[in-house]
Short mmCIF file of the N, C-alpha and C atoms (twelve columns), coordinates in Angstrom:
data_MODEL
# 
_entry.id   MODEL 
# 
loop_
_atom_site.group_PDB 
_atom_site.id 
_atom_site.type_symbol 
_atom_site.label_atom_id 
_atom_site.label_alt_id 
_atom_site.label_comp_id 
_atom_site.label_asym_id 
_atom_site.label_seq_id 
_atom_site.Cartn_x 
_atom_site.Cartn_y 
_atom_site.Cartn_z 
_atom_site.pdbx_PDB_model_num 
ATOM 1   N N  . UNK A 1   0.813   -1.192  0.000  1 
ATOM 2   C CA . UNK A 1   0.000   0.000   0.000  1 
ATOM 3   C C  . UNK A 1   0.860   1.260   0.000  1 
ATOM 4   N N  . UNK A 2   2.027   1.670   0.942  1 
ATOM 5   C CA . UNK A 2   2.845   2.278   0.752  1 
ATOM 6   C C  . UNK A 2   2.921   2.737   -0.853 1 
ATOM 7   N N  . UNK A 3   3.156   4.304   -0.468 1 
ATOM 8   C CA . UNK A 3   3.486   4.971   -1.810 1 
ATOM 9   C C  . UNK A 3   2.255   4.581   -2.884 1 
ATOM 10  N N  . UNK A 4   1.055   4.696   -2.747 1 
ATOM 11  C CA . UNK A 4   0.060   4.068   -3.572 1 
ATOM 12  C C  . UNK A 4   -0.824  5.433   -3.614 1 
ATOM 13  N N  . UNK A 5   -1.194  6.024   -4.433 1 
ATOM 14  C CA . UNK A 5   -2.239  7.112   -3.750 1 
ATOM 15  C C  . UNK A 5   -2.975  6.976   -3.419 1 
ATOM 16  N N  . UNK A 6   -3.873  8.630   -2.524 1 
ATOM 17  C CA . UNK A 6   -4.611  8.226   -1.485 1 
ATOM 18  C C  . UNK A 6   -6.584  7.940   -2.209 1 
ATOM 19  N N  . UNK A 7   -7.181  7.562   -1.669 1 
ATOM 20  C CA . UNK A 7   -8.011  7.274   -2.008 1 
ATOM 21  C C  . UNK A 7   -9.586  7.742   -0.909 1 
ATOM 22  N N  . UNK A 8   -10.400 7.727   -1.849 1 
ATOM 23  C CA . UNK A 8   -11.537 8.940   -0.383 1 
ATOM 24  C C  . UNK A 8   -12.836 7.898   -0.256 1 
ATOM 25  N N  . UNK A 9   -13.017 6.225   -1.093 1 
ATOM 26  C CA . UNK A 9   -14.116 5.565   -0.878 1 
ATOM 27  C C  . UNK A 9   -13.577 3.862   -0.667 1 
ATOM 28  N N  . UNK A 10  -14.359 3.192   -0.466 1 
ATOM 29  C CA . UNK A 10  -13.839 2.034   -0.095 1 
ATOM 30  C C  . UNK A 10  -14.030 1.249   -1.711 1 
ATOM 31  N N  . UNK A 11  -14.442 1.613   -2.216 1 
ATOM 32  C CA . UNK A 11  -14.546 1.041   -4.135 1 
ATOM 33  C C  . UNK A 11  -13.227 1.971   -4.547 1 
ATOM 34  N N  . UNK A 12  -12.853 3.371   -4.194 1 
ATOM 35  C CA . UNK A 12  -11.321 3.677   -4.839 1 
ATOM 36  C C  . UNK A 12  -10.060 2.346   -4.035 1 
ATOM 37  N N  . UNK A 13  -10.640 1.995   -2.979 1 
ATOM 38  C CA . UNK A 13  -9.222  1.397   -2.156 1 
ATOM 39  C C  . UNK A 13  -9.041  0.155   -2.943 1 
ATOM 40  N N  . UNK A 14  -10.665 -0.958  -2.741 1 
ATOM 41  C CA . UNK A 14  -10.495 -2.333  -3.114 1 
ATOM 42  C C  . UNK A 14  -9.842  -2.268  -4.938 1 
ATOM 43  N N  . UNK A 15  -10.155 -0.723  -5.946 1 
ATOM 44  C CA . UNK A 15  -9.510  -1.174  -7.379 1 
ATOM 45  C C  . UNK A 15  -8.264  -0.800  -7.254 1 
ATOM 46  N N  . UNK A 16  -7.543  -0.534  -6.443 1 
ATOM 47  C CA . UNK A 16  -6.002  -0.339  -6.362 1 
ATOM 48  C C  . UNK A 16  -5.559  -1.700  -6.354 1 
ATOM 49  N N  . UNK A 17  -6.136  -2.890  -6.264 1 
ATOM 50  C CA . UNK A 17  -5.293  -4.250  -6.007 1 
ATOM 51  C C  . UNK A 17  -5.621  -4.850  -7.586 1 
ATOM 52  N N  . UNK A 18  -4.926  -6.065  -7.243 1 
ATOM 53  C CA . UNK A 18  -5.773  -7.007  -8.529 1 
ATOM 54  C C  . UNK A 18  -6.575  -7.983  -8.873 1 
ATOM 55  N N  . UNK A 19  -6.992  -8.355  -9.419 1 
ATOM 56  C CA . UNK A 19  -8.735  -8.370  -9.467 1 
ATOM 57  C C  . UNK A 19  -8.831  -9.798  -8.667 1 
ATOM 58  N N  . UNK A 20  -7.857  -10.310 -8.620 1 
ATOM 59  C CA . UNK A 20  -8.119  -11.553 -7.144 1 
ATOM 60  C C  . UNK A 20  -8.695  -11.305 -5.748 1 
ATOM 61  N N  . UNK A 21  -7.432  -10.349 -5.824 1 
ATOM 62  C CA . UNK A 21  -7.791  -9.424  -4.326 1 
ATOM 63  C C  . UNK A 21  -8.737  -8.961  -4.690 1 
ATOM 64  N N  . UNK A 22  -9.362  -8.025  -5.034 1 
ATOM 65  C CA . UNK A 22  -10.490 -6.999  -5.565 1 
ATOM 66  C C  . UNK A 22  -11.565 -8.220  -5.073 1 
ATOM 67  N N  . UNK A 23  -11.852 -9.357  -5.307 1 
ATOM 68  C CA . UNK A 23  -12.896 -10.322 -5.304 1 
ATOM 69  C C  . UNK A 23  -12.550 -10.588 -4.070 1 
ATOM 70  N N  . UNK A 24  -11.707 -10.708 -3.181 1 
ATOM 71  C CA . UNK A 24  -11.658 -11.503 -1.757 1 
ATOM 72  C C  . UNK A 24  -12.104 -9.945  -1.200 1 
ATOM 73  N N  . UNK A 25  -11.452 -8.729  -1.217 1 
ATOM 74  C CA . UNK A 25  -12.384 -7.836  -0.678 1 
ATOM 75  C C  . UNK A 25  -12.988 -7.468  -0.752 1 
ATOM 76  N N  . UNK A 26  -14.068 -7.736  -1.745 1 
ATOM 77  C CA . UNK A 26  -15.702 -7.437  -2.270 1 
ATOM 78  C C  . UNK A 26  -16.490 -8.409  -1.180 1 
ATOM 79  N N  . UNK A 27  -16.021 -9.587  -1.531 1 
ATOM 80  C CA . UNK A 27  -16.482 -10.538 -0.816 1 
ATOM 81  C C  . UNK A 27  -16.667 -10.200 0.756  1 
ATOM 82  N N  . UNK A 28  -15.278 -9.882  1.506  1 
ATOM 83  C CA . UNK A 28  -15.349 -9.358  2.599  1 
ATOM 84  C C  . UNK A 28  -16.485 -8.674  2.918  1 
ATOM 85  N N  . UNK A 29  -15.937 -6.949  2.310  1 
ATOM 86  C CA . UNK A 29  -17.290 -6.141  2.226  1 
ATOM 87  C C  . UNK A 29  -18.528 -6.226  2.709  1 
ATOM 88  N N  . UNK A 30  -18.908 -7.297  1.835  1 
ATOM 89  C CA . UNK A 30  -20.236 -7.727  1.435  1 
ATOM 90  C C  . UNK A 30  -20.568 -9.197  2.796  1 
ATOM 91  N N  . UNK A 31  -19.898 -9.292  3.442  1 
ATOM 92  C CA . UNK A 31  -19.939 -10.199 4.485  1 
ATOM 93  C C  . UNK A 31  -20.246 -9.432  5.868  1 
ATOM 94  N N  . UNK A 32  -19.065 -8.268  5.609  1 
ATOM 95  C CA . UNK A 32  -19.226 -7.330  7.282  1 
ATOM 96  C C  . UNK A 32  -20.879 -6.547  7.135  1 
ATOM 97  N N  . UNK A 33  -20.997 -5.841  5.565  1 
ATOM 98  C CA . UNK A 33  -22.415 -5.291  5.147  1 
ATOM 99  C C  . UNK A 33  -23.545 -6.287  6.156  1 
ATOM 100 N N  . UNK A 34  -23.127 -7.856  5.633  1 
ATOM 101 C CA . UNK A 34  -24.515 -8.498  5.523  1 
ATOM 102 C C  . UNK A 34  -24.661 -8.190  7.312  1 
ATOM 103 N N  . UNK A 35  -23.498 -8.702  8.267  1 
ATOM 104 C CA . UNK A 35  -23.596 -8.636  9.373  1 
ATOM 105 C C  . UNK A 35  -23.796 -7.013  10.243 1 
ATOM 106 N N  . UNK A 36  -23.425 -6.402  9.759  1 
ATOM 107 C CA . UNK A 36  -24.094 -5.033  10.192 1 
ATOM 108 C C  . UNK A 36  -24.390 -3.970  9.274  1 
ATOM 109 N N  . UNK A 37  -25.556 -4.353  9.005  1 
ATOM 110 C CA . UNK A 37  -26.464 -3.304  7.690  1 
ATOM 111 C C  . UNK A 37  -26.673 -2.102  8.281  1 
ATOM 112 N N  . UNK A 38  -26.623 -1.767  9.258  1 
ATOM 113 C CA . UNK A 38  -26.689 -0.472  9.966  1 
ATOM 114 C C  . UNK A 38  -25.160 0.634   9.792  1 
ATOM 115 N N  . UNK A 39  -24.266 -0.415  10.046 1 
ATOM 116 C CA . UNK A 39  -22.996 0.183   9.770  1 
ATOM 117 C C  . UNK A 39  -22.464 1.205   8.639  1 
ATOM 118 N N  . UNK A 40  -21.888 1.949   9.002  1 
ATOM 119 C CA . UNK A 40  -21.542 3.139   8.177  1 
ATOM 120 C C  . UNK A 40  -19.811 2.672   7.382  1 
ATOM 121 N N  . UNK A 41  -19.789 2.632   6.221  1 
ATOM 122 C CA . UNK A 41  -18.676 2.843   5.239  1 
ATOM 123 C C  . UNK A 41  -17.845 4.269   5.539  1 
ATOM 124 N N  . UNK A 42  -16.275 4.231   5.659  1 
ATOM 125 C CA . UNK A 42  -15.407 4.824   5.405  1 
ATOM 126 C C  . UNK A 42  -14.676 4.963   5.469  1 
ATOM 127 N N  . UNK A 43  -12.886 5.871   5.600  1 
ATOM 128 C CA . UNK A 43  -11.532 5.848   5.299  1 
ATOM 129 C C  . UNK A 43  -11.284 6.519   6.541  1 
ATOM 130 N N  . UNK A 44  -10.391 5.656   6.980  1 
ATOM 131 C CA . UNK A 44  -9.302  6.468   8.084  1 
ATOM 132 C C  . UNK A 44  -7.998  5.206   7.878  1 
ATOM 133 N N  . UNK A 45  -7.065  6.232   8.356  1 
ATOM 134 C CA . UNK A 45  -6.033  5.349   8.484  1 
ATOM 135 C C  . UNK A 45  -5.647  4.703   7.152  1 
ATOM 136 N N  . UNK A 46  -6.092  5.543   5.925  1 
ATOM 137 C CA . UNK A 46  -6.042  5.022   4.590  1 
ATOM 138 C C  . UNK A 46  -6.284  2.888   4.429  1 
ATOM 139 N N  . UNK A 47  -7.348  3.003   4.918  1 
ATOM 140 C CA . UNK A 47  -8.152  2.075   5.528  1 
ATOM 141 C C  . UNK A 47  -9.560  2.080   5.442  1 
ATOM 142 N N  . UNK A 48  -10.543 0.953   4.977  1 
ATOM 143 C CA . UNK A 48  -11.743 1.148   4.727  1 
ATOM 144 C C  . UNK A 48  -12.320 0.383   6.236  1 
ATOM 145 N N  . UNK A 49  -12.582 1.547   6.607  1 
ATOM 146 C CA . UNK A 49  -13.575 0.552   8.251  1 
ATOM 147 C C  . UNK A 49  -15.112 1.004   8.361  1 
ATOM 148 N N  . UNK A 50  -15.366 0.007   9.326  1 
ATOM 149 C CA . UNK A 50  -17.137 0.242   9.141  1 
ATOM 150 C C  . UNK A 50  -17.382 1.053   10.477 1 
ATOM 151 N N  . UNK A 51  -17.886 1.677   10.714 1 
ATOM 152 C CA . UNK A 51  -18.220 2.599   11.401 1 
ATOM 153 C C  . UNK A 51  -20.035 2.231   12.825 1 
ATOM 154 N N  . UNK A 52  -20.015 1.959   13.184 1 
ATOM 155 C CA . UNK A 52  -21.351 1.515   14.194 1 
ATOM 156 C C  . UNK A 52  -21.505 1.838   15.947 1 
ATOM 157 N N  . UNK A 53  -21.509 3.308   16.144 1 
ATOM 158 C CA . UNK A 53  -21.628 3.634   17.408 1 
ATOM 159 C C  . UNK A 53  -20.103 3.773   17.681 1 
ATOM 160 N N  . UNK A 54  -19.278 4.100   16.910 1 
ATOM 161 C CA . UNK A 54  -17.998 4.077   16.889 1 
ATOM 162 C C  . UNK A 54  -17.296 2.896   16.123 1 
ATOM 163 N N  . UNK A 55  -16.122 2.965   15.907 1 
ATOM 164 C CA . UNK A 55  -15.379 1.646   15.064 1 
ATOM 165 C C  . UNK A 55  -15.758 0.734   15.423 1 
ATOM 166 N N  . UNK A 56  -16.018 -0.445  14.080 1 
ATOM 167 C CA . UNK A 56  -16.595 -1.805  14.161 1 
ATOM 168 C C  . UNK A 56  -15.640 -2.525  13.934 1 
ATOM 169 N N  . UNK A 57  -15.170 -2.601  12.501 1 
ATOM 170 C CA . UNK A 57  -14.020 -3.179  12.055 1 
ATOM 171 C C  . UNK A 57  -13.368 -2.686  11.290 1 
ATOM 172 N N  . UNK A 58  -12.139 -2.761  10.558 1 
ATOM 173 C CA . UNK A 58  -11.104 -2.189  9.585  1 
ATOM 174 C C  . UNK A 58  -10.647 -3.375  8.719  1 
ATOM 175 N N  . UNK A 59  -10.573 -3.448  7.415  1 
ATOM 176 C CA . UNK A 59  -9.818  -4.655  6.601  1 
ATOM 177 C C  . UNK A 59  -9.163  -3.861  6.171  1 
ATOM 178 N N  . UNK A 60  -8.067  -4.662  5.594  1 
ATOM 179 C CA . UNK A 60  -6.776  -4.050  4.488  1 
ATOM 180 C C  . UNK A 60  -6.251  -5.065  3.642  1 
ATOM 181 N N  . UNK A 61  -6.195  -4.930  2.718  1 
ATOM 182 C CA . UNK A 61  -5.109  -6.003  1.785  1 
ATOM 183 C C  . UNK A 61  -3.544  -5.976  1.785  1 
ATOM 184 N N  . UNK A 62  -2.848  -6.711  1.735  1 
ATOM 185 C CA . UNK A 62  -1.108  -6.355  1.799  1 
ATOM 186 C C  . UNK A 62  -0.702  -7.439  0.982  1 
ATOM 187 N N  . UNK A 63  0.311   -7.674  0.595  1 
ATOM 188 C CA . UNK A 63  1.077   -8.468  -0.273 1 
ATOM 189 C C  . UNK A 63  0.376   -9.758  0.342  1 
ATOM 190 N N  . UNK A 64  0.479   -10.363 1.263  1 
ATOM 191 C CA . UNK A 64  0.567   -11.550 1.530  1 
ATOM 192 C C  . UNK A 64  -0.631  -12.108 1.984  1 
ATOM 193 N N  . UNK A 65  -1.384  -10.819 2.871  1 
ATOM 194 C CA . UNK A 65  -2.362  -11.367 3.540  1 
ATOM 195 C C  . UNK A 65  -3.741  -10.195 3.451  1 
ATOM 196 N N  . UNK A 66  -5.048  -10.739 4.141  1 
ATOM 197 C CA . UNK A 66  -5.638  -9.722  4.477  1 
ATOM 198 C C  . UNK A 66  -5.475  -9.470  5.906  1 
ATOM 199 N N  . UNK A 67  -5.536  -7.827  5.950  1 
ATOM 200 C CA . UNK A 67  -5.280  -7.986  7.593  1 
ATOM 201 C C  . UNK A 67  -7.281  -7.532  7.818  1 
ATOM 202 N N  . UNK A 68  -7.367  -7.545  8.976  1 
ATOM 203 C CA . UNK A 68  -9.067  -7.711  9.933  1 
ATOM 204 C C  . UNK A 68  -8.714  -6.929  10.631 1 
ATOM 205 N N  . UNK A 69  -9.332  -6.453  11.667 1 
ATOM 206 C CA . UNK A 69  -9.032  -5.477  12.695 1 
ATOM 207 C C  . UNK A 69  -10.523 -5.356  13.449 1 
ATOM 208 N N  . UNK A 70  -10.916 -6.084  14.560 1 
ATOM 209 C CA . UNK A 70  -11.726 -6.342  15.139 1 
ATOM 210 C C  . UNK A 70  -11.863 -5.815  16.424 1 
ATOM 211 N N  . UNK A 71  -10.970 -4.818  16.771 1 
ATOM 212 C CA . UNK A 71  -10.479 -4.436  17.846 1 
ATOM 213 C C  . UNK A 71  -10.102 -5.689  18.596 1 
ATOM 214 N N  . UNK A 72  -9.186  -5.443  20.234 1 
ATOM 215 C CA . UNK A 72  -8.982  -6.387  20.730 1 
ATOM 216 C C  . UNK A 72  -9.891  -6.936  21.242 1 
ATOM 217 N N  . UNK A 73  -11.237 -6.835  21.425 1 
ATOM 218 C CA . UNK A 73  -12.458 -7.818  22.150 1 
ATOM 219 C C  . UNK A 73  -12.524 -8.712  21.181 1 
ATOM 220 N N  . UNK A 74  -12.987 -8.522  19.921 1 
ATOM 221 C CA . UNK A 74  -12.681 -9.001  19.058 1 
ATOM 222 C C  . UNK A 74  -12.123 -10.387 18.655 1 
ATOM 223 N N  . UNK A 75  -10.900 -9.984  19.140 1 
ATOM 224 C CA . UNK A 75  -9.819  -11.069 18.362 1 
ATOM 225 C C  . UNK A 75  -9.914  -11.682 19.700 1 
ATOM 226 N N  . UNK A 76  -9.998  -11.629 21.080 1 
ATOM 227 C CA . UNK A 76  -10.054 -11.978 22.146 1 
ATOM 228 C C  . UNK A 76  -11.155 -13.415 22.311 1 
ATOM 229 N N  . UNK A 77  -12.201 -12.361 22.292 1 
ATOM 230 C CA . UNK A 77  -13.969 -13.743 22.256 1 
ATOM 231 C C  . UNK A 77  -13.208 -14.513 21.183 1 
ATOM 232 N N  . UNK A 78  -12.678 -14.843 20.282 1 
ATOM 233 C CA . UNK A 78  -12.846 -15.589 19.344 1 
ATOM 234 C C  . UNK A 78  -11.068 -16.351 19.126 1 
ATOM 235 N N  . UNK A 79  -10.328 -16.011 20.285 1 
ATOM 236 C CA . UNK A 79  -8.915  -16.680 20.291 1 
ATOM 237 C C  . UNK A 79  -8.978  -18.082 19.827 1 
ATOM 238 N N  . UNK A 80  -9.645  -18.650 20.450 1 
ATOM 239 C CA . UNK A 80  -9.527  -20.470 19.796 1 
ATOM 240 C C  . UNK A 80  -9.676  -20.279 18.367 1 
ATOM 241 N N  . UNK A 81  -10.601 -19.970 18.175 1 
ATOM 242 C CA . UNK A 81  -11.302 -20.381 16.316 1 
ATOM 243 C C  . UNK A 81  -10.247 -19.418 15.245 1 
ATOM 244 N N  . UNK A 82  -9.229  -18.553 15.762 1 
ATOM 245 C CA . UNK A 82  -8.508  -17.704 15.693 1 
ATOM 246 C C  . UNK A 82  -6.719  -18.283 15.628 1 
ATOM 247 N N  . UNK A 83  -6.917  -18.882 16.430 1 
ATOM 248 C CA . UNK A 83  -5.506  -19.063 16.248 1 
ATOM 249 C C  . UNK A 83  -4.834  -20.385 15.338 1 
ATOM 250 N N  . UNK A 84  -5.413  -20.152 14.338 1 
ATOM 251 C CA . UNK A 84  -4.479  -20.898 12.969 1 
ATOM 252 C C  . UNK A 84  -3.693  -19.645 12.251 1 
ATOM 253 N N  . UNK A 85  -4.337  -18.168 12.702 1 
ATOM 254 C CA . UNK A 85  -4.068  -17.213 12.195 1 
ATOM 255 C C  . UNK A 85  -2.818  -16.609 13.000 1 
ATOM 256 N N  . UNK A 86  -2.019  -15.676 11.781 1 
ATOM 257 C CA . UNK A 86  -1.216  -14.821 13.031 1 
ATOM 258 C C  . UNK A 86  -2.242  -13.851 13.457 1 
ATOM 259 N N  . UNK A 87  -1.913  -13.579 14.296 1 
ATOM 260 C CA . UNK A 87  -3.028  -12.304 15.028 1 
ATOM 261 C C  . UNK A 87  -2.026  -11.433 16.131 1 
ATOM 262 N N  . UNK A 88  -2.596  -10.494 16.274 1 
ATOM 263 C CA . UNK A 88  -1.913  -9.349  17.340 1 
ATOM 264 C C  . UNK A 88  -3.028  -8.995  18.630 1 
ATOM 265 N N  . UNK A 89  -3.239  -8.106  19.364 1 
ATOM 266 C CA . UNK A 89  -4.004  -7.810  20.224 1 
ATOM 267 C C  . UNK A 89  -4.982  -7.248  19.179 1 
ATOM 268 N N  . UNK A 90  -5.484  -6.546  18.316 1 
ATOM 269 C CA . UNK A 90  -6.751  -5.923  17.923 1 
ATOM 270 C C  . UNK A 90  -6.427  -6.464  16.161 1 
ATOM 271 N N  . UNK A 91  -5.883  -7.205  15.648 1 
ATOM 272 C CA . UNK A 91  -5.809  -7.348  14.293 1 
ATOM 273 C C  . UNK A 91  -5.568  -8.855  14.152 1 
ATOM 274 N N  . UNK A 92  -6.107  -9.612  12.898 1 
ATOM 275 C CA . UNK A 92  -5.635  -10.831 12.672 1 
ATOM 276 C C  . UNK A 92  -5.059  -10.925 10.511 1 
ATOM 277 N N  . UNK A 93  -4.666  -11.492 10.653 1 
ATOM 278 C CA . UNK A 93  -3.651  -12.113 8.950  1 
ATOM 279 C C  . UNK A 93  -4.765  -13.040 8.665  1 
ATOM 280 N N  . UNK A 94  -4.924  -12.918 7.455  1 
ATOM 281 C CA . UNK A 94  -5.779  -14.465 6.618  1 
ATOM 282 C C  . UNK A 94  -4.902  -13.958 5.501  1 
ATOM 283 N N  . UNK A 95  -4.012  -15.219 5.309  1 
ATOM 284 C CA . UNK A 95  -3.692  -15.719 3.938  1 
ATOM 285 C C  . UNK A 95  -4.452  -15.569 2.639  1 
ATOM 286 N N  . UNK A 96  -3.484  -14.506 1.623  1 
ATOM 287 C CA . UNK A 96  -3.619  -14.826 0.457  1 
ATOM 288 C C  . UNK A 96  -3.957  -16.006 -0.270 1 
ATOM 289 N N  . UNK A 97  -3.463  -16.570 0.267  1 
ATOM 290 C CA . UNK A 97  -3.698  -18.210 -0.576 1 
ATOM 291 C C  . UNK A 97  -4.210  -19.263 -0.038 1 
ATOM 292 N N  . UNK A 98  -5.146  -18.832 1.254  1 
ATOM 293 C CA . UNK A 98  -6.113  -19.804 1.958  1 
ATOM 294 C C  . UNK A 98  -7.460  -18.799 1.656  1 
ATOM 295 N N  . UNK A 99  -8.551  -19.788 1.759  1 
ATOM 296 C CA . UNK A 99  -10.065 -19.058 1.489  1 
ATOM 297 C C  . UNK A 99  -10.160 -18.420 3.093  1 
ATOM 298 N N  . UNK A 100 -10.361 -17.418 2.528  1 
ATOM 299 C CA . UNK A 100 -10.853 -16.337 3.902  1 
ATOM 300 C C  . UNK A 100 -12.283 -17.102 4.855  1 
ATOM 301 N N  . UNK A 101 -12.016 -16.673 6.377  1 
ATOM 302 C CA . UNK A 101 -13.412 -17.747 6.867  1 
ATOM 303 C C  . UNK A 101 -14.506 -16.791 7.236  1 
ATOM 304 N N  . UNK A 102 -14.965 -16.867 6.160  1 
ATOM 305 C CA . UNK A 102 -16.103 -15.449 6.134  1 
ATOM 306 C C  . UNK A 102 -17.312 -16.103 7.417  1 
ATOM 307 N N  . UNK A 103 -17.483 -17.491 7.640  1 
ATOM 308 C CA . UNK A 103 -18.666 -17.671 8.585  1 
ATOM 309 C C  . UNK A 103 -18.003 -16.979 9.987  1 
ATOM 310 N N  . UNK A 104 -16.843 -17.155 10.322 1 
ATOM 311 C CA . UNK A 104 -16.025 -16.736 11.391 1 
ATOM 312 C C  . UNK A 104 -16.067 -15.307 11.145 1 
ATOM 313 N N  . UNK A 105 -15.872 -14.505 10.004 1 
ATOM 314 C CA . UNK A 105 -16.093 -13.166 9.909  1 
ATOM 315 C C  . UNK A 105 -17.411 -12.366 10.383 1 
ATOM 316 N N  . UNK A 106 -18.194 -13.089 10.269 1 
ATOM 317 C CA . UNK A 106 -18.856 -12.751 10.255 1 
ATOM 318 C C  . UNK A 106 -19.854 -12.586 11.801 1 
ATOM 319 N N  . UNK A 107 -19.516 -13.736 11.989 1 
ATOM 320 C CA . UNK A 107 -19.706 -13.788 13.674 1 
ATOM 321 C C  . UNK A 107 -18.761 -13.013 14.793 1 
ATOM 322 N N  . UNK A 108 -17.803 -12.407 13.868 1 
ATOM 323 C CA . UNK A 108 -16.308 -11.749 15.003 1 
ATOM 324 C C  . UNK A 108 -17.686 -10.041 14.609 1 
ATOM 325 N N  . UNK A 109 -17.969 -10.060 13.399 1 
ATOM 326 C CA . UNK A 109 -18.538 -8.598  13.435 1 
ATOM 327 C C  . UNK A 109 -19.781 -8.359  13.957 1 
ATOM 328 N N  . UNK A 110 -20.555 -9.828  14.105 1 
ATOM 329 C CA . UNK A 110 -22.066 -9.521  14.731 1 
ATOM 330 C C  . UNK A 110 -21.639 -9.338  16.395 1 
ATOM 331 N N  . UNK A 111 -20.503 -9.833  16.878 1 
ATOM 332 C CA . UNK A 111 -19.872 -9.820  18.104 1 
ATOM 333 C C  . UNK A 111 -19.656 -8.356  18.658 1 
ATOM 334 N N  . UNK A 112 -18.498 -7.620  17.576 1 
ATOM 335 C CA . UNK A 112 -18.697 -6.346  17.561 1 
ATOM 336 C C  . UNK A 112 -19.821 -5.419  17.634 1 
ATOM 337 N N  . UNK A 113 -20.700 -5.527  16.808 1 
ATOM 338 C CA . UNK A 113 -21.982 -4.613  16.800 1 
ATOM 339 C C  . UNK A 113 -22.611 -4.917  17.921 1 
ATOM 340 N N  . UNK A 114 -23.025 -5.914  18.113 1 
ATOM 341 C CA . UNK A 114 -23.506 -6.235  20.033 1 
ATOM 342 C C  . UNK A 114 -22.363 -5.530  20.838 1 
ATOM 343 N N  . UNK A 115 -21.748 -5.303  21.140 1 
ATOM 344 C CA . UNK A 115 -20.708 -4.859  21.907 1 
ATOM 345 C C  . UNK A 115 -20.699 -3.416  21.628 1 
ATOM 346 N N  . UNK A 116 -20.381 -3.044  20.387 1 
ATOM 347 C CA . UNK A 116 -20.890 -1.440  20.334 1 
ATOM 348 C C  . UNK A 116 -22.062 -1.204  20.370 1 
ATOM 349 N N  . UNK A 117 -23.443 -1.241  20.184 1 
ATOM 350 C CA . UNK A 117 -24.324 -1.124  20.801 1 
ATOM 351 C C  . UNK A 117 -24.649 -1.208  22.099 1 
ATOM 352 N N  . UNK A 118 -23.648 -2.222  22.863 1 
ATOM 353 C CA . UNK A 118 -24.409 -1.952  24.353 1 
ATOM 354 C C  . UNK A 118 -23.522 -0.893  24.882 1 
ATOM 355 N N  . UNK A 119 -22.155 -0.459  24.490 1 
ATOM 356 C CA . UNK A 119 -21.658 0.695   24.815 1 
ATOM 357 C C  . UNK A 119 -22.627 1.587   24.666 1 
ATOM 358 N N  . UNK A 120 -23.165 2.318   23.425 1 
ATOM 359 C CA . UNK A 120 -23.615 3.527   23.051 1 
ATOM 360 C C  . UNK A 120 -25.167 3.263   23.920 1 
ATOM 361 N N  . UNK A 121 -25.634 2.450   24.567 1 
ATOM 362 C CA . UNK A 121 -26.983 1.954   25.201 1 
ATOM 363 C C  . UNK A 121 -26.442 2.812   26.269 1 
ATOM 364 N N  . UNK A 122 -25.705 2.251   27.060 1 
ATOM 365 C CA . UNK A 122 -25.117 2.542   28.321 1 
ATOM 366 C C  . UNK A 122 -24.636 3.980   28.483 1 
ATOM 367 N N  . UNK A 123 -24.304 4.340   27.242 1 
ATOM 368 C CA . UNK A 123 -23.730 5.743   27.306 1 
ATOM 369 C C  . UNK A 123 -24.692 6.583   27.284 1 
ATOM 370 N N  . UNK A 124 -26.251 6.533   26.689 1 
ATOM 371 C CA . UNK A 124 -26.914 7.472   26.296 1 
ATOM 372 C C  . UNK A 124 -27.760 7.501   27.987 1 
ATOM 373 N N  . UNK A 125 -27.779 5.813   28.829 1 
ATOM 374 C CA . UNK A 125 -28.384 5.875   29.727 1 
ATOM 375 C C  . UNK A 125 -27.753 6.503   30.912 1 
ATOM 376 N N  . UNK A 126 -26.503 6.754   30.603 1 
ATOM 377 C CA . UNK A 126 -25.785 7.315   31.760 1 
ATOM 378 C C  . UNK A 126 -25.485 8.832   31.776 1 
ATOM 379 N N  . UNK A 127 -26.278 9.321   30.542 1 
ATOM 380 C CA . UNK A 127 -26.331 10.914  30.251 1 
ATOM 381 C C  . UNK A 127 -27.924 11.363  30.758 1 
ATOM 382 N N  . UNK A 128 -28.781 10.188  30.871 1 
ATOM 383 C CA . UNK A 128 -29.763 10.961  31.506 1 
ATOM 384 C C  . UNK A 128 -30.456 11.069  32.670 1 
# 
């Protein structure tokens, strides 16, 4: 990604790759979409993340892998089913050249949106 220009939508980011990638992050996309249709599309961190009562998730493509970014609760609830992957405290690697585990994706983001929702619950109840 380095040295790549910058880009202002998540359709400018995914046609910067090639059309392999382009299809594993459509696919993505269209996986985090299905799991939080409420969620808001956009760029930070020259990064396409979904947005839901605050950050949901972040993907990125890189040479080798896709990276996820689930924050650390995230990658935490889901350490077992997780660790074939490299992973860090708030990010995990899926291989280029293994099929991405979109049922697992998908459940790490319905995880998230429950979790940011009961934040922003709690927050609005503790303002009044």
């Amino acid at each position: 990604m380095e040295g790549k220009a910058a880009f202002t939508s998540t359709d400018e980011y995914i046609a910067l790759f090639p059309p392999a990638v382009q299809e594993l992050l459509q696919t993505l996309r269209n996986v985090i979409k299905q799991a939080a249709p409420d969620a808001k599309e956009k760029i930070s961190y020259q990064m396409p993340p979904f947005d839901l009562h605050g950050n949901l998730v972040h993907f990125a493509a890189y040479e080798h892998h896709i990276g996820f970014y689930p924050a650390p609760s995230g990658i935490t609830a889901f350490q077992d089913e997780l660790s074939a992957y490299k992973s860090a405290k708030g990010s995990v690697q899926f291989p280029l050249d293994q099929p991405l585990p979109y049922e697992l994706i998908s459940r790490i983001v319905q995880f998230r949106v429950q979790e940011n929702t009961e934040k922003a619950a709690a927050k609005a109840k503790k303002k009044k």
